[in-house]
mmCIF file of N, CA and C in Angstrom:
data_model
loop_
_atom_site.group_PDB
_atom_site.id
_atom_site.type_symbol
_atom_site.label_atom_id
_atom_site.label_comp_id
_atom_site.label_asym_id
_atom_site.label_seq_id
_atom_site.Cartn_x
_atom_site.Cartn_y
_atom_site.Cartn_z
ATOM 1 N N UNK A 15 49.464 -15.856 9.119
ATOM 2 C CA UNK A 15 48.710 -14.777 8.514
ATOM 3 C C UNK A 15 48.903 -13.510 9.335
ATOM 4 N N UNK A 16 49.169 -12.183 8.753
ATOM 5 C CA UNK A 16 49.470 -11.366 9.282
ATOM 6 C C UNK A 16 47.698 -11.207 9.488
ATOM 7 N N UNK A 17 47.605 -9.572 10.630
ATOM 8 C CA UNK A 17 46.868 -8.935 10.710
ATOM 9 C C UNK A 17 45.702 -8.582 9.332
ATOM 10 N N UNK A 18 46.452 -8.141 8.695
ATOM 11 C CA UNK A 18 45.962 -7.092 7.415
ATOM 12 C C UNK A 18 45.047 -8.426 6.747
ATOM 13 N N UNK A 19 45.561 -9.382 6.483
ATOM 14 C CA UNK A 19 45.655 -10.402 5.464
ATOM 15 C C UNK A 19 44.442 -10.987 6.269
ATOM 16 N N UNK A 20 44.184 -11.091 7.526
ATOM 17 C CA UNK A 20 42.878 -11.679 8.438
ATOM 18 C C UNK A 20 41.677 -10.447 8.152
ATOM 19 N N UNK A 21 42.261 -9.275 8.211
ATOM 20 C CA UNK A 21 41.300 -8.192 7.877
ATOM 21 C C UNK A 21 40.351 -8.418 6.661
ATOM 22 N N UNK A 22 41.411 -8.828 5.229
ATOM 23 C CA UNK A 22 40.580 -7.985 4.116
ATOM 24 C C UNK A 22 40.002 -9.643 3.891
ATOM 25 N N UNK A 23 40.457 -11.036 4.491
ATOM 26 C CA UNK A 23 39.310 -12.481 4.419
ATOM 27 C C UNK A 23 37.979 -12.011 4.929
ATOM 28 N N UNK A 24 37.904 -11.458 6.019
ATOM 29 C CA UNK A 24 37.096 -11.524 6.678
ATOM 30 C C UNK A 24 35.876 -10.540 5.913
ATOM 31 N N UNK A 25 36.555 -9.306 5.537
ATOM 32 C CA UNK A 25 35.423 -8.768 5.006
ATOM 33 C C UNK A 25 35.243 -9.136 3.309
ATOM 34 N N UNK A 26 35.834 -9.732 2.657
ATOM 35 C CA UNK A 26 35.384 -10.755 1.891
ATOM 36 C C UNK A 26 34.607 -11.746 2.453
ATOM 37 N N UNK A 27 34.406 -12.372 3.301
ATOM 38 C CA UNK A 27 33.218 -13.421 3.577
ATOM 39 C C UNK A 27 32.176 -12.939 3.969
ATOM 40 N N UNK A 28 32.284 -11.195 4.506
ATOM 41 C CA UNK A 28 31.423 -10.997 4.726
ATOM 42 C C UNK A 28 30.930 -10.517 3.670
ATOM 43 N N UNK A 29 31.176 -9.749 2.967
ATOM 44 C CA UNK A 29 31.111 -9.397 1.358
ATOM 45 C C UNK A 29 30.361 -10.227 0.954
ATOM 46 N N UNK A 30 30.683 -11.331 0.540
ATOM 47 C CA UNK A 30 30.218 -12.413 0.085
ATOM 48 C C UNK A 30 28.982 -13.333 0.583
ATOM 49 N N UNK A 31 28.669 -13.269 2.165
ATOM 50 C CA UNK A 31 27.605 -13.974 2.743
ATOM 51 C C UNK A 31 26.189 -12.817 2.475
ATOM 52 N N UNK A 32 26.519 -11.227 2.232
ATOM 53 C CA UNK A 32 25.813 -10.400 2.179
ATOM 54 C C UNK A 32 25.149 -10.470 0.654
ATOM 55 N N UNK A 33 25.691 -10.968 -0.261
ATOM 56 C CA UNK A 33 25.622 -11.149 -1.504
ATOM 57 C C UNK A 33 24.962 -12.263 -2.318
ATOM 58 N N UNK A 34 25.495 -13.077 -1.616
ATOM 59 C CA UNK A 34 24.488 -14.601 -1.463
ATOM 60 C C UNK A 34 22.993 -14.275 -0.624
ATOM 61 N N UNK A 35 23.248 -13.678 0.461
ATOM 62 C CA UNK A 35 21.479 -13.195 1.143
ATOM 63 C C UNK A 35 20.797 -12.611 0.289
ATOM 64 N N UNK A 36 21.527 -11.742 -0.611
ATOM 65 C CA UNK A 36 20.771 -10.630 -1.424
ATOM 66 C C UNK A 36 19.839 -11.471 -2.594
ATOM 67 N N UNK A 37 21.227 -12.206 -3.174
ATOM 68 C CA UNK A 37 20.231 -12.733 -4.333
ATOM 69 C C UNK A 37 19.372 -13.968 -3.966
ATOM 70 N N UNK A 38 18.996 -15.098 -3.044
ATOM 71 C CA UNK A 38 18.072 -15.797 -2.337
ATOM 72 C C UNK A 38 17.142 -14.796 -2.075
ATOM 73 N N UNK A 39 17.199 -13.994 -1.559
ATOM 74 C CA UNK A 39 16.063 -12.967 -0.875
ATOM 75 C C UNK A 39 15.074 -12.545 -2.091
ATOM 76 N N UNK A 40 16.068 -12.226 -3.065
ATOM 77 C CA UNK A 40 15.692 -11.541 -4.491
ATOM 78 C C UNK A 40 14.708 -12.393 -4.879
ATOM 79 N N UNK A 41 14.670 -13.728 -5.285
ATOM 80 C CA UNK A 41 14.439 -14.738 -5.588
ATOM 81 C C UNK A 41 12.887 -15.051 -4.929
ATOM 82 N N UNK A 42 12.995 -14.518 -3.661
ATOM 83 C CA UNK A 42 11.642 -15.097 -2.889
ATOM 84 C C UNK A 42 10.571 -13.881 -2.935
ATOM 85 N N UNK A 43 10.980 -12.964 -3.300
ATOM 86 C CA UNK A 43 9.807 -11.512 -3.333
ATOM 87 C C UNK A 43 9.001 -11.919 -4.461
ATOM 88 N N UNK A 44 7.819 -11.212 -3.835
ATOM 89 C CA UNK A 44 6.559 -11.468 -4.504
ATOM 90 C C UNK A 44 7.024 -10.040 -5.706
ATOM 91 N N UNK A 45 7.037 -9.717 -7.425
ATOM 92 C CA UNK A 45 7.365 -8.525 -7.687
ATOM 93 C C UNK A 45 6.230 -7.884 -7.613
ATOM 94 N N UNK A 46 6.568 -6.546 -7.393
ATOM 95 C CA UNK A 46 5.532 -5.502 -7.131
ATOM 96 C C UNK A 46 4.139 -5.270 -8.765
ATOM 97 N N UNK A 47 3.094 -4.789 -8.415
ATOM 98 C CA UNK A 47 2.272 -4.944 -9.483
ATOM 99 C C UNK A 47 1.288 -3.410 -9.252
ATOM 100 N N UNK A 48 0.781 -2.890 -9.525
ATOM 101 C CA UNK A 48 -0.134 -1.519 -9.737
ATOM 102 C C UNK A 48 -1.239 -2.180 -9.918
ATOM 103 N N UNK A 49 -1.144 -3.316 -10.461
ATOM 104 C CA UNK A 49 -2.759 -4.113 -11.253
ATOM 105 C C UNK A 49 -3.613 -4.417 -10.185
ATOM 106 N N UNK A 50 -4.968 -3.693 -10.219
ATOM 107 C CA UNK A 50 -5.817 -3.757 -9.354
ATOM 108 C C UNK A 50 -7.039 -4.185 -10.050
ATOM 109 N N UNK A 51 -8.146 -4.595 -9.081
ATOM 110 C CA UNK A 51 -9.161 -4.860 -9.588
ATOM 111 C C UNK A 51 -10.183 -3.312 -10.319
ATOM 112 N N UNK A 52 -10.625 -3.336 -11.494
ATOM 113 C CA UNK A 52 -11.060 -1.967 -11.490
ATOM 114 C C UNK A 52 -11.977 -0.726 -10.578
ATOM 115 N N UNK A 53 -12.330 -1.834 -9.907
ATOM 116 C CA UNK A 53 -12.989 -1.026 -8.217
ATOM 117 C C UNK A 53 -12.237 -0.311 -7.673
ATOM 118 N N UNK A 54 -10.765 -0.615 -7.229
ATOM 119 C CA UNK A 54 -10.011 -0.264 -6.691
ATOM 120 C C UNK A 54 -9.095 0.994 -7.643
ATOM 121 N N UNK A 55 -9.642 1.720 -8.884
ATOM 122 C CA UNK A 55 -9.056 2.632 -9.437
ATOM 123 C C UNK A 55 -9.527 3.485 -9.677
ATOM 124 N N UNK A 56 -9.076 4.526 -9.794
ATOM 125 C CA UNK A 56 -9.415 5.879 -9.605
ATOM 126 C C UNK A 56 -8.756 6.733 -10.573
ATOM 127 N N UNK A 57 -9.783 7.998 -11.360
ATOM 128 C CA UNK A 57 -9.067 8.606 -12.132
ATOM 129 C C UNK A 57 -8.961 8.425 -13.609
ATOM 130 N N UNK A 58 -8.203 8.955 -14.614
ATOM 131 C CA UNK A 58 -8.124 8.796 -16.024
ATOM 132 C C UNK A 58 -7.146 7.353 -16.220
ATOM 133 N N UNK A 59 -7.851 6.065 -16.668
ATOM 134 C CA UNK A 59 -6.610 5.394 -17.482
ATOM 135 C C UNK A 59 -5.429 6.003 -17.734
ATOM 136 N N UNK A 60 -5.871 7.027 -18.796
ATOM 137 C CA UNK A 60 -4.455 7.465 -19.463
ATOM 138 C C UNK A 60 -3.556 8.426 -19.111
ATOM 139 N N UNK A 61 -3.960 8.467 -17.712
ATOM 140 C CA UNK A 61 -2.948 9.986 -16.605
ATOM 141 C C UNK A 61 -1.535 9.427 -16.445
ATOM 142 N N UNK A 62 -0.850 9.727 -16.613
ATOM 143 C CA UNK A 62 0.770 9.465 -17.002
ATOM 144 C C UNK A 62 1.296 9.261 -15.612
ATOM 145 N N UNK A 63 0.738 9.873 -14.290
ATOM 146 C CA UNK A 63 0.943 9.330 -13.113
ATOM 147 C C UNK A 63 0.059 8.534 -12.221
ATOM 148 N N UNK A 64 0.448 7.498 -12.022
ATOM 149 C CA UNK A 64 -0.054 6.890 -10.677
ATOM 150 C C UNK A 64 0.065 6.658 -9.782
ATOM 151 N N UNK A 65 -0.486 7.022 -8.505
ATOM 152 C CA UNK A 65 -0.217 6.686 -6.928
ATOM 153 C C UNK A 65 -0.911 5.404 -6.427
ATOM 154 N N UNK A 66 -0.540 4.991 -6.173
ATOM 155 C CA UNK A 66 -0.109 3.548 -5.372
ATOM 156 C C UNK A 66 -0.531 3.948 -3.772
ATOM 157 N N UNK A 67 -1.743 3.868 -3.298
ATOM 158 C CA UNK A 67 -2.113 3.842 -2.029
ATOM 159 C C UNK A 67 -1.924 2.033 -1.253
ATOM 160 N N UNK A 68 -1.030 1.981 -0.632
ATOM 161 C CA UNK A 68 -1.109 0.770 0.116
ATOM 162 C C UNK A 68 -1.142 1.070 1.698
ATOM 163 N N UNK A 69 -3.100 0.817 2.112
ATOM 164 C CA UNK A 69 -3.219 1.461 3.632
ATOM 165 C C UNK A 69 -3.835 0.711 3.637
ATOM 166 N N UNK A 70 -4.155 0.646 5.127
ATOM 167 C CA UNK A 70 -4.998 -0.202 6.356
ATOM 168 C C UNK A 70 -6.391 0.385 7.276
ATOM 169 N N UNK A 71 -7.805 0.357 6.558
ATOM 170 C CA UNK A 71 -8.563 1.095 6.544
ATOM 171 C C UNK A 71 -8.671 1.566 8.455
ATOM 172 N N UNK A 72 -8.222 0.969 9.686
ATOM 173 C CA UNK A 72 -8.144 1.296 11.088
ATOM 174 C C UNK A 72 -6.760 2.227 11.336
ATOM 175 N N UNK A 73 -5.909 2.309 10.259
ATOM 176 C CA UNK A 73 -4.930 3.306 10.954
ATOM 177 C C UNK A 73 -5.154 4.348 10.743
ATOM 178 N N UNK A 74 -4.725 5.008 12.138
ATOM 179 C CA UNK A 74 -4.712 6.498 12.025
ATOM 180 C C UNK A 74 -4.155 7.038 10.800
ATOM 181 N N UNK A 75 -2.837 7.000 10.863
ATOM 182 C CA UNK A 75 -1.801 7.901 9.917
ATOM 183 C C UNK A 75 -2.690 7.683 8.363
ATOM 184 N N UNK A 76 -3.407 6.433 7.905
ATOM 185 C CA UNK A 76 -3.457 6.218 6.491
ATOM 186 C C UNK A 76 -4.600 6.965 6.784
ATOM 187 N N UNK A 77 -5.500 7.033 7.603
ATOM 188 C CA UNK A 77 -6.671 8.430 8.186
ATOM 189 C C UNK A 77 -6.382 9.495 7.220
ATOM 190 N N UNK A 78 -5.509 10.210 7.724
ATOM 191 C CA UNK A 78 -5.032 11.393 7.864
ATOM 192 C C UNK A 78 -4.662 11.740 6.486
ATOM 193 N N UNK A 79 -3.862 10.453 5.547
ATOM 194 C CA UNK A 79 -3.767 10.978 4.434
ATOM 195 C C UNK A 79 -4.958 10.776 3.162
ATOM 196 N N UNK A 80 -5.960 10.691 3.842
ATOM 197 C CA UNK A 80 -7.134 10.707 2.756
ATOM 198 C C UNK A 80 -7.581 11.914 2.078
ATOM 199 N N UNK A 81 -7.629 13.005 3.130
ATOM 200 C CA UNK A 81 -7.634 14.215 2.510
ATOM 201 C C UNK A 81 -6.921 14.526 1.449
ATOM 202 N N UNK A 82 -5.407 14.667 1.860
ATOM 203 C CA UNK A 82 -4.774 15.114 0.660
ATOM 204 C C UNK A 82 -4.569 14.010 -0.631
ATOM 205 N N UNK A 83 -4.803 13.235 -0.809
ATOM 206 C CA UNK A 83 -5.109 12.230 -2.045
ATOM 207 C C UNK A 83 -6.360 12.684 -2.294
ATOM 208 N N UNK A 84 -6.810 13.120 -2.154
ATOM 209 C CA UNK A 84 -8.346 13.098 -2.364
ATOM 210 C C UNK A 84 -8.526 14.606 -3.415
ATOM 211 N N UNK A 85 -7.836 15.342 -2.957
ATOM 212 C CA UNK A 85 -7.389 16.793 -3.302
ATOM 213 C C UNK A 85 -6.484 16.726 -4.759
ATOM 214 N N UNK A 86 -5.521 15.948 -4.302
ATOM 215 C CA UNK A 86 -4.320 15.675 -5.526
ATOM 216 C C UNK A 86 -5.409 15.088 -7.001
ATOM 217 N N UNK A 87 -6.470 13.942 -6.201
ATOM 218 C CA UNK A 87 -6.918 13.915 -7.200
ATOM 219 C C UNK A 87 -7.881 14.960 -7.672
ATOM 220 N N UNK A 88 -8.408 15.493 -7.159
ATOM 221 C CA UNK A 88 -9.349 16.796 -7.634
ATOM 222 C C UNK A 88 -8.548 18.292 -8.581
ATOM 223 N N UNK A 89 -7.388 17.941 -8.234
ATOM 224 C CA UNK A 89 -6.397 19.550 -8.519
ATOM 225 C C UNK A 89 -5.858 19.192 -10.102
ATOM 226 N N UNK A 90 -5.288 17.643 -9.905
ATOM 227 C CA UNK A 90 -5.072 16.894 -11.355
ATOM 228 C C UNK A 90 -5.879 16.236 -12.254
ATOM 229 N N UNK A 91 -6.606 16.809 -12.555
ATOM 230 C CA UNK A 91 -7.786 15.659 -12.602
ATOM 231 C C UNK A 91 -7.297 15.257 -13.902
ATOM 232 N N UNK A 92 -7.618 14.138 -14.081
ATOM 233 C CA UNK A 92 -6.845 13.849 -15.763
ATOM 234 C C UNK A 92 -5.862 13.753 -15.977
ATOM 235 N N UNK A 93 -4.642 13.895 -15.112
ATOM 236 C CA UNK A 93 -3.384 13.631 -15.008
ATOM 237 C C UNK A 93 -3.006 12.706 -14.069
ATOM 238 N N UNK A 94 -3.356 12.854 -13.197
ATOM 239 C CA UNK A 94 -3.313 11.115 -12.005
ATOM 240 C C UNK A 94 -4.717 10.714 -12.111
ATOM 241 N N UNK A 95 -3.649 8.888 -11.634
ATOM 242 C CA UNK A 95 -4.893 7.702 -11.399
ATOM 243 C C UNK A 95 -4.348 7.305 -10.113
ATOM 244 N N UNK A 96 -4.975 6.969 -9.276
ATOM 245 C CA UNK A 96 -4.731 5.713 -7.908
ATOM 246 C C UNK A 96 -5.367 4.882 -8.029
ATOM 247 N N UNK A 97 -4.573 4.107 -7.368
ATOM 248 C CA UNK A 97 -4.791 2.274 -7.175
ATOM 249 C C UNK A 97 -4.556 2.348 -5.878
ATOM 250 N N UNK A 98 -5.869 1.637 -5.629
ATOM 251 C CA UNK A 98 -5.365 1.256 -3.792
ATOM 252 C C UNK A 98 -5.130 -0.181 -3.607
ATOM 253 N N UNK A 99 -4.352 -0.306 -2.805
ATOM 254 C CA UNK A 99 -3.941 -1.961 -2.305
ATOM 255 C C UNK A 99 -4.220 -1.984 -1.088
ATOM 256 N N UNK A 100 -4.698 -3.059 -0.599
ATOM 257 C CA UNK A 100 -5.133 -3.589 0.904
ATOM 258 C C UNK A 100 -3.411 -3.831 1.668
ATOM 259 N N UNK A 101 -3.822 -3.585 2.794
ATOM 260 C CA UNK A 101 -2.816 -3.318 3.720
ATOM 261 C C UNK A 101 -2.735 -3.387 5.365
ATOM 262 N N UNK A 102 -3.794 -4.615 5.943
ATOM 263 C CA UNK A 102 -4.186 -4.487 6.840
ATOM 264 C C UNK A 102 -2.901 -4.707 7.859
ATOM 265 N N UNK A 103 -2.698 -4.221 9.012
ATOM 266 C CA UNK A 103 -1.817 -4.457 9.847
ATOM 267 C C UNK A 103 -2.516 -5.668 10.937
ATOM 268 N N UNK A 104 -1.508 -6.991 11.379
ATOM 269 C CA UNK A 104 -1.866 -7.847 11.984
ATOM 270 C C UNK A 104 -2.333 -6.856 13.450
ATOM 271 N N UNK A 105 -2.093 -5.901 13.848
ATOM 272 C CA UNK A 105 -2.431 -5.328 15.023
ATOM 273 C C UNK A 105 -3.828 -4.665 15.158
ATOM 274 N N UNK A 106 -4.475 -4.367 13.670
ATOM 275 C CA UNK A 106 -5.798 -4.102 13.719
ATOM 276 C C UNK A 106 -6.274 -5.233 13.315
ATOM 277 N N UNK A 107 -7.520 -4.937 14.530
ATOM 278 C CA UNK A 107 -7.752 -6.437 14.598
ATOM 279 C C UNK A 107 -9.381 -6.477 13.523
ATOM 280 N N UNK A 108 -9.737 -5.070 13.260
ATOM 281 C CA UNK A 108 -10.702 -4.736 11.928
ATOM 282 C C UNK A 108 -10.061 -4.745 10.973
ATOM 283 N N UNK A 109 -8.966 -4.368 10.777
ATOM 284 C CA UNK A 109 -8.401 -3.711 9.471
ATOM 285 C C UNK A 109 -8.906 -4.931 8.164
ATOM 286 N N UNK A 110 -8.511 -6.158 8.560
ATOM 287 C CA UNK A 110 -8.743 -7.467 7.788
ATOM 288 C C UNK A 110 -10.254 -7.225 7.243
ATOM 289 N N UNK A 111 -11.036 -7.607 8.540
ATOM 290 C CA UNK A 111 -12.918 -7.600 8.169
ATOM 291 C C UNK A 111 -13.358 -6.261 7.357
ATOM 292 N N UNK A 112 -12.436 -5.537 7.768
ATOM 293 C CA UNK A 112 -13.129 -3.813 6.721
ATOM 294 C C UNK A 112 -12.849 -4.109 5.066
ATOM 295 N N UNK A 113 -11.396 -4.378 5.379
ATOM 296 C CA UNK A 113 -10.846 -4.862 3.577
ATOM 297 C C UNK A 113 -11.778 -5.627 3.211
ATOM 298 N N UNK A 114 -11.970 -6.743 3.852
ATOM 299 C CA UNK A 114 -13.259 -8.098 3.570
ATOM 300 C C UNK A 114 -13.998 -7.116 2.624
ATOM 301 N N UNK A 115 -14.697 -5.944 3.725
ATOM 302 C CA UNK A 115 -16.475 -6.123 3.520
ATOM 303 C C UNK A 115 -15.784 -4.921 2.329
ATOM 304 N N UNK A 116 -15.397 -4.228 2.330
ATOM 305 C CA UNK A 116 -14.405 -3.292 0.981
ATOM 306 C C UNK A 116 -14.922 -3.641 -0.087
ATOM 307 N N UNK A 117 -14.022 -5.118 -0.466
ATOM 308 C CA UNK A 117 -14.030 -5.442 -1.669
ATOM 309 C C UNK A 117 -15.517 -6.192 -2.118
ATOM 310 N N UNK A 118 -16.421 -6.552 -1.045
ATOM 311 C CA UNK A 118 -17.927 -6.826 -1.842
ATOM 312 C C UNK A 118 -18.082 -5.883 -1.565
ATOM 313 N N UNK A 119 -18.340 -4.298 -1.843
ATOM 314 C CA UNK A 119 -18.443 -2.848 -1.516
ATOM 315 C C UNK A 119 -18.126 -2.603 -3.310
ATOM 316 N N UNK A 120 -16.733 -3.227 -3.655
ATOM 317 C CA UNK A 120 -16.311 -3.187 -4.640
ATOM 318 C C UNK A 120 -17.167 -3.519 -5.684
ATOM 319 N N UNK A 121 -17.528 -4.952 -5.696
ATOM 320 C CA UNK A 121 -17.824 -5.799 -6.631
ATOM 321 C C UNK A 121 -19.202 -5.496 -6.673
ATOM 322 N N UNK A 122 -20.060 -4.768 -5.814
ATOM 323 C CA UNK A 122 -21.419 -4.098 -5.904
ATOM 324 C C UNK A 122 -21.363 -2.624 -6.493
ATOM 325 N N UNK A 123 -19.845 -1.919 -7.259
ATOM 326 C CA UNK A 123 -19.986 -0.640 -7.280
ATOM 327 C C UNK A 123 -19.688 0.457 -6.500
ATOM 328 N N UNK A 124 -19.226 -0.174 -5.071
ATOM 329 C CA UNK A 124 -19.174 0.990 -4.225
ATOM 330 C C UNK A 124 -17.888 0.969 -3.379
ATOM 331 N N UNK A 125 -16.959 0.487 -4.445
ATOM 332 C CA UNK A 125 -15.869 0.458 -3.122
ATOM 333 C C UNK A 125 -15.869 2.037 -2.628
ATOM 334 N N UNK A 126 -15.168 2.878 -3.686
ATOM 335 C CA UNK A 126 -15.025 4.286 -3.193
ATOM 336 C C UNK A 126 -15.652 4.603 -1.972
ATOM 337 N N UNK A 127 -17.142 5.240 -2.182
ATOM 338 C CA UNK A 127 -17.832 5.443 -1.502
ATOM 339 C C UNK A 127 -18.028 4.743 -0.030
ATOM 340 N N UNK A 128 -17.562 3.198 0.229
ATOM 341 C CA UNK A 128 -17.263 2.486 1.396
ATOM 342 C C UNK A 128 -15.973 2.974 2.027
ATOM 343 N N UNK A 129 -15.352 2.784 0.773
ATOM 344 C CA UNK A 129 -13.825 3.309 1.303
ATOM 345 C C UNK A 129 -13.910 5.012 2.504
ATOM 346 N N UNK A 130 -14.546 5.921 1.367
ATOM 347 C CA UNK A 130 -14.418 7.118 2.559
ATOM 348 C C UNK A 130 -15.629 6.815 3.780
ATOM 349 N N UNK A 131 -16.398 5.612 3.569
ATOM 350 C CA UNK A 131 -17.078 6.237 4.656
ATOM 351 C C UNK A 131 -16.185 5.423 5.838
ATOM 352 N N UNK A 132 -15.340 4.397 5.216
ATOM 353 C CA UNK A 132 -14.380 3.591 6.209
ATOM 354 C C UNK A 132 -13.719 4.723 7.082
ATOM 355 N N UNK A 133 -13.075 5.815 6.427
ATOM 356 C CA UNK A 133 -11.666 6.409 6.578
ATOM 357 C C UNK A 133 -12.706 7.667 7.804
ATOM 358 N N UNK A 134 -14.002 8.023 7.037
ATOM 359 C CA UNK A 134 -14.544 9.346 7.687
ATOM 360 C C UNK A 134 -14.928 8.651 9.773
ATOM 361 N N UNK A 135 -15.434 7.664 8.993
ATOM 362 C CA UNK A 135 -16.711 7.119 10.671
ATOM 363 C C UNK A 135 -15.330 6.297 11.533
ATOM 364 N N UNK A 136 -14.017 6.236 11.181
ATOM 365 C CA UNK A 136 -13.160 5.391 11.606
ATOM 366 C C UNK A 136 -13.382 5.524 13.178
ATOM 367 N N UNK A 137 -13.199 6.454 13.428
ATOM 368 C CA UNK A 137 -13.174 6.816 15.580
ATOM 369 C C UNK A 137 -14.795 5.818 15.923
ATOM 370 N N UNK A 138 -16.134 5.670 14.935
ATOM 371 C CA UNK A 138 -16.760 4.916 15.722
ATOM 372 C C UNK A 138 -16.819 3.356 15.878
ATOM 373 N N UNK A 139 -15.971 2.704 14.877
ATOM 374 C CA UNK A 139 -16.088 1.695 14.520
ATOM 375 C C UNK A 139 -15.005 0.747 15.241
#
């Protein structure tokens, strides 16, 4: 086997082992869904856009973007809906127990209202 001829096997197998990973992998994902419990939605049913919040009520960064979602929804009103999805990171070691107490927050009527006071009082908790 010349050179060339070892070249273009090789990246055929690799070709090929990358291709086989892809579709096994494919196979094992959970598919993505928007469908939330109605606690968890926000906004007009029939707003032609939806944002997809997937945060972790102890991180900073998902902190930070409460404001401006919060705004987007106030500026559109009637044109976007959000759905939030739970998202706790194994490194907060609240993030889990907040989602917990969230969703009976939810199921009593109040996720929202739990939700910002999660995101506002975060530095004492």
């Amino acid at each position: 086997m010349d050179r060339m001829t070892r070249l273009l096997a090789s990246a055929a197998l690799v070709l090929g082992a990358c291709a086989a990973s892809f579709l096994v992998a494919r196979g094992t994902r959970k598919p993505f869904s928007i469908d939330a419990p109605e606690h968890r939605r926000q906004g007009s049913p029939q707003a032609r856009i939806t944002i997809v919040e997937f945060s972790d009520f102890e991180c900073p960064a998902c902190r930070l973007a409460q404001p401006p979602l919060r705004n987007l929804l106030k500026i559109y009103d009637g044109k976007v809906k959000m759905v939030f999805k739970h998202f706790p990171f194994r490194m907060h070691q609240w993030a889990r127990p907040a989602s917990i107490a969230a969703e009976c927050a939810g199921q009593q009527g109040r996720f929202w209202p739990y939700h910002d006071m999660l995101y506002d009082r975060q530095d004492k908790w």
